[in-house]
Tab-separated table of C-alpha atoms and ligand atoms in Angstrom:
chain	number	residue	atom	x	y	z
U	144	UNK	CA	0.510	46.581	-25.221
U	145	UNK	CA	3.223	44.511	-26.546
U	146	UNK	CA	5.479	46.370	-28.985
U	147	UNK	CA	6.243	44.400	-32.565
U	148	UNK	CA	10.039	44.001	-33.521
U	149	UNK	CA	10.640	46.741	-36.035
U	150	UNK	CA	13.932	47.914	-36.306
U	151	UNK	CA	12.795	48.757	-39.825
U	152	UNK	CA	11.015	51.252	-38.782
U	153	UNK	CA	14.214	53.474	-37.333
U	154	UNK	CA	15.828	55.973	-39.460
U	155	UNK	CA	19.646	55.023	-40.307
U	156	UNK	CA	21.152	58.186	-38.027
U	157	UNK	CA	20.458	61.518	-36.946
U	158	UNK	CA	23.352	62.458	-34.812
U	159	UNK	CA	25.359	65.461	-35.603
U	160	UNK	CA	24.912	68.186	-38.403
U	161	UNK	CA	27.682	66.704	-40.174
U	162	UNK	CA	26.135	63.375	-40.580
U	163	UNK	CA	23.452	65.046	-42.116
U	164	UNK	CA	25.574	66.421	-44.937
U	165	UNK	CA	26.766	63.370	-46.164
U	166	UNK	CA	26.040	63.660	-49.957
U	167	UNK	CA	25.089	60.405	-51.926
U	168	UNK	CA	25.365	57.110	-49.642
U	169	UNK	CA	26.341	56.638	-46.354
U	170	UNK	CA	26.615	52.996	-46.605
U	171	UNK	CA	29.158	54.087	-49.170
U	172	UNK	CA	30.947	57.005	-47.812
U	173	UNK	CA	30.406	55.059	-43.832
U	174	UNK	CA	33.597	52.554	-44.066
U	175	UNK	CA	35.839	54.953	-46.418
U	176	UNK	CA	35.947	57.555	-43.497
U	177	UNK	CA	39.469	58.028	-40.961
U	178	UNK	CA	38.080	56.748	-38.113
U	179	UNK	CA	35.916	53.948	-37.999
U	180	UNK	CA	34.905	54.355	-34.804
U	181	UNK	CA	33.509	57.677	-35.439
U	182	UNK	CA	32.091	56.210	-38.212
U	183	UNK	CA	31.012	53.041	-36.439
U	184	UNK	CA	32.179	50.961	-38.783
U	185	UNK	CA	33.218	47.955	-36.259
U	186	UNK	CA	34.707	45.265	-38.813
U	187	UNK	CA	34.985	44.660	-42.421
U	188	UNK	CA	36.515	42.260	-45.165
U	189	UNK	CA	37.335	43.035	-48.529
U	190	UNK	CA	33.574	42.957	-49.601
U	191	UNK	CA	31.333	43.695	-46.523
U	192	UNK	CA	31.340	45.488	-42.943
U	193	UNK	CA	29.763	45.653	-40.095
U	194	UNK	CA	28.325	48.798	-39.066
U	195	UNK	CA	26.846	49.650	-35.750
U	196	UNK	CA	22.845	51.198	-35.720
U	197	UNK	CA	23.381	55.045	-34.509
U	198	UNK	CA	19.440	54.370	-33.339
U	199	UNK	CA	19.454	50.802	-31.733
U	200	UNK	CA	16.615	48.362	-31.060
U	201	UNK	CA	18.930	46.546	-29.198
U	202	UNK	CA	22.256	47.074	-27.534
U	203	UNK	CA	24.532	45.891	-30.652
U	204	UNK	CA	22.233	46.243	-32.834
U	205	UNK	CA	24.326	46.140	-36.163
U	206	UNK	CA	24.199	46.234	-39.747
U	207	UNK	CA	25.886	43.698	-42.373
U	208	UNK	CA	26.500	45.998	-45.575
U	209	UNK	CA	28.240	44.987	-49.009
U	210	UNK	CA	30.744	47.197	-50.143
U	211	UNK	CA	29.236	47.503	-53.991
U	212	UNK	CA	26.482	49.819	-53.971
U	213	UNK	CA	23.273	47.684	-54.664
U	214	UNK	CA	19.387	47.169	-53.548
U	215	UNK	CA	18.956	43.944	-55.475
U	216	UNK	CA	19.900	40.748	-53.381
U	217	UNK	CA	18.964	38.915	-55.815
U	218	UNK	CA	21.500	40.505	-58.036
U	219	UNK	CA	24.617	39.672	-55.756
U	220	UNK	CA	27.402	37.667	-57.465
U	221	UNK	CA	28.649	34.546	-55.538
U	222	UNK	CA	31.148	36.188	-54.133
U	223	UNK	CA	29.517	39.365	-52.640
U	224	UNK	CA	26.874	37.125	-51.432
U	225	UNK	CA	29.088	34.597	-49.642
U	226	UNK	CA	30.988	37.143	-48.375
U	227	UNK	CA	28.122	39.120	-47.110
U	228	UNK	CA	26.643	35.276	-45.279
U	229	UNK	CA	30.092	34.770	-43.638
U	230	UNK	CA	30.010	38.450	-42.155
U	231	UNK	CA	26.970	37.311	-41.240
U	232	UNK	CA	28.129	34.622	-39.713
U	233	UNK	CA	31.072	36.499	-37.855
U	234	UNK	CA	29.004	39.451	-36.756
U	235	UNK	CA	26.518	36.973	-34.978
U	236	UNK	CA	29.519	35.017	-33.201
U	237	UNK	CA	30.854	38.920	-31.842
U	238	UNK	CA	27.779	39.522	-31.046
U	239	UNK	CA	27.713	36.190	-28.714
U	240	UNK	CA	30.754	36.672	-27.165
U	241	UNK	CA	30.325	40.148	-26.551
U	242	UNK	CA	26.644	40.457	-25.265
U	243	UNK	CA	25.229	36.700	-24.823
U	244	UNK	CA	21.873	37.806	-25.853
U	245	UNK	CA	18.686	34.925	-25.616
U	246	UNK	CA	18.568	34.976	-28.774
U	247	UNK	CA	19.109	36.962	-32.149
U	248	UNK	CA	17.056	38.781	-35.187
U	249	UNK	CA	18.596	39.125	-38.881
U	250	UNK	CA	16.326	40.488	-41.809
U	251	UNK	CA	16.538	42.727	-44.855
U	252	UNK	CA	14.618	45.422	-45.575
U	253	UNK	CA	14.480	45.055	-49.773
U	254	UNK	CA	12.175	47.241	-52.099
U	255	UNK	CA	12.558	50.816	-49.505
U	256	UNK	CA	9.774	52.315	-48.279
U	257	UNK	CA	7.513	49.142	-49.361
U	258	UNK	CA	9.331	47.406	-46.909
U	259	UNK	CA	10.151	49.687	-44.159
U	260	UNK	CA	13.746	50.291	-44.829
U	261	UNK	CA	15.073	53.778	-44.666
U	262	UNK	CA	18.457	53.678	-47.380
U	263	UNK	CA	16.891	50.988	-50.158
U	264	UNK	CA	19.747	51.586	-52.993
U	265	UNK	CA	22.117	49.779	-50.546
U	266	UNK	CA	21.341	46.591	-48.832
U	267	UNK	CA	21.767	45.977	-45.374
U	268	UNK	CA	21.120	42.937	-43.005
U	269	UNK	CA	20.289	44.164	-39.285
U	270	UNK	CA	21.521	41.731	-36.738
U	271	UNK	CA	19.640	42.691	-33.579
U	272	UNK	CA	20.219	40.834	-30.391
U	273	UNK	CA	17.088	39.765	-27.971
U	274	UNK	CA	16.634	39.001	-24.734
U	275	UNK	CA	13.767	38.416	-22.704
U	276	UNK	CA	11.390	40.896	-21.934
U	277	UNK	CA	13.993	43.604	-24.527
U	278	UNK	CA	10.839	45.529	-25.717
U	279	UNK	CA	11.560	48.636	-23.933
U	280	UNK	CA	15.336	49.131	-24.397
U	281	UNK	CA	15.959	52.927	-25.511
U	282	UNK	CA	12.645	54.200	-26.443
U	283	UNK	CA	12.198	57.470	-29.183
U	284	UNK	CA	12.411	60.103	-25.827
U	285	UNK	CA	15.443	58.674	-24.685
U	286	UNK	CA	18.121	61.611	-24.857
U	287	UNK	CA	20.466	61.361	-27.878
U	288	UNK	CA	22.852	61.914	-25.535
U	289	UNK	CA	21.879	58.625	-23.585
U	290	UNK	CA	22.216	56.850	-26.884
U	291	UNK	CA	25.312	57.811	-28.343
U	292	UNK	CA	27.379	57.028	-25.218
U	293	UNK	CA	25.155	53.395	-25.577
U	294	UNK	CA	26.691	53.047	-28.805
U	295	UNK	CA	30.057	54.145	-27.972
U	296	UNK	CA	30.380	51.577	-24.774
U	297	UNK	CA	28.892	49.007	-27.418
U	298	UNK	CA	31.257	49.783	-30.129
U	299	UNK	CA	34.240	48.731	-28.043
U	300	UNK	CA	32.552	45.732	-26.179
U	301	UNK	CA	31.358	44.531	-30.498
U	302	UNK	CA	34.818	45.285	-31.121
U	303	UNK	CA	36.552	43.405	-29.028
U	304	UNK	CA	34.118	40.390	-29.830
U	305	UNK	CA	35.336	40.094	-33.029
U	306	UNK	CA	39.101	40.769	-31.977
U	307	UNK	CA	39.116	37.306	-30.787
U	308	UNK	CA	38.424	35.648	-33.572
U	309	UNK	CA	40.741	34.121	-36.100
U	310	UNK	CA	42.048	36.030	-38.845
U	311	UNK	CA	41.267	39.382	-36.845
U	312	UNK	CA	43.963	42.690	-36.741
U	313	UNK	CA	43.277	45.970	-35.706
U	314	UNK	CA	42.987	48.367	-37.871
U	315	UNK	CA	45.033	51.656	-38.237
U	316	UNK	CA	41.133	53.513	-38.346
U	317	UNK	CA	40.555	51.711	-34.930
U	318	UNK	CA	37.878	48.901	-36.034
U	319	UNK	CA	38.810	45.221	-36.881
U	320	UNK	CA	39.611	44.063	-40.026
U	321	UNK	CA	38.732	39.830	-41.257
U	322	UNK	CA	40.811	38.025	-43.257
U	323	UNK	CA	38.590	36.137	-45.259
H	452	ZN	ZN1	25.858	53.048	-51.676
């Protein structure tokens, strides 16, 4: 049976106890953490950032997230909208150079549970690299350890992909800052 492409069914994170203790919105908290690597924040701009999914559908499964806490895409101001779109482009480019996928899925899940999203109050665009015949990567039965290791490796590869870009600098928290 062919699997449907359904990254929206993947819960955001269930890694450690301390992760579950985060109060409030994880998409607001994570970019503020001192260790960007540990937080899985790969790249950031003034208005948006890129977070690796801890339960990836495929290697490189990322989320582009505006810093502004809102679930309403239609209400984004022009600057945030543009920043989000430009960072989406940059993420696709970084994924391309880091992983050379055959294709990419990109999408928003708006409206909470009805759309299958796990965090409805803070919008995020899933970007998932695709390869022909990739539907069985990391089944839900995989060991958590294996997934964490894979995500750590992925972080380094994608980080290198961002660092190659124009206006990119390594920041002191371990991630990449993009100037735009
Ligand atoms: Zn938030």
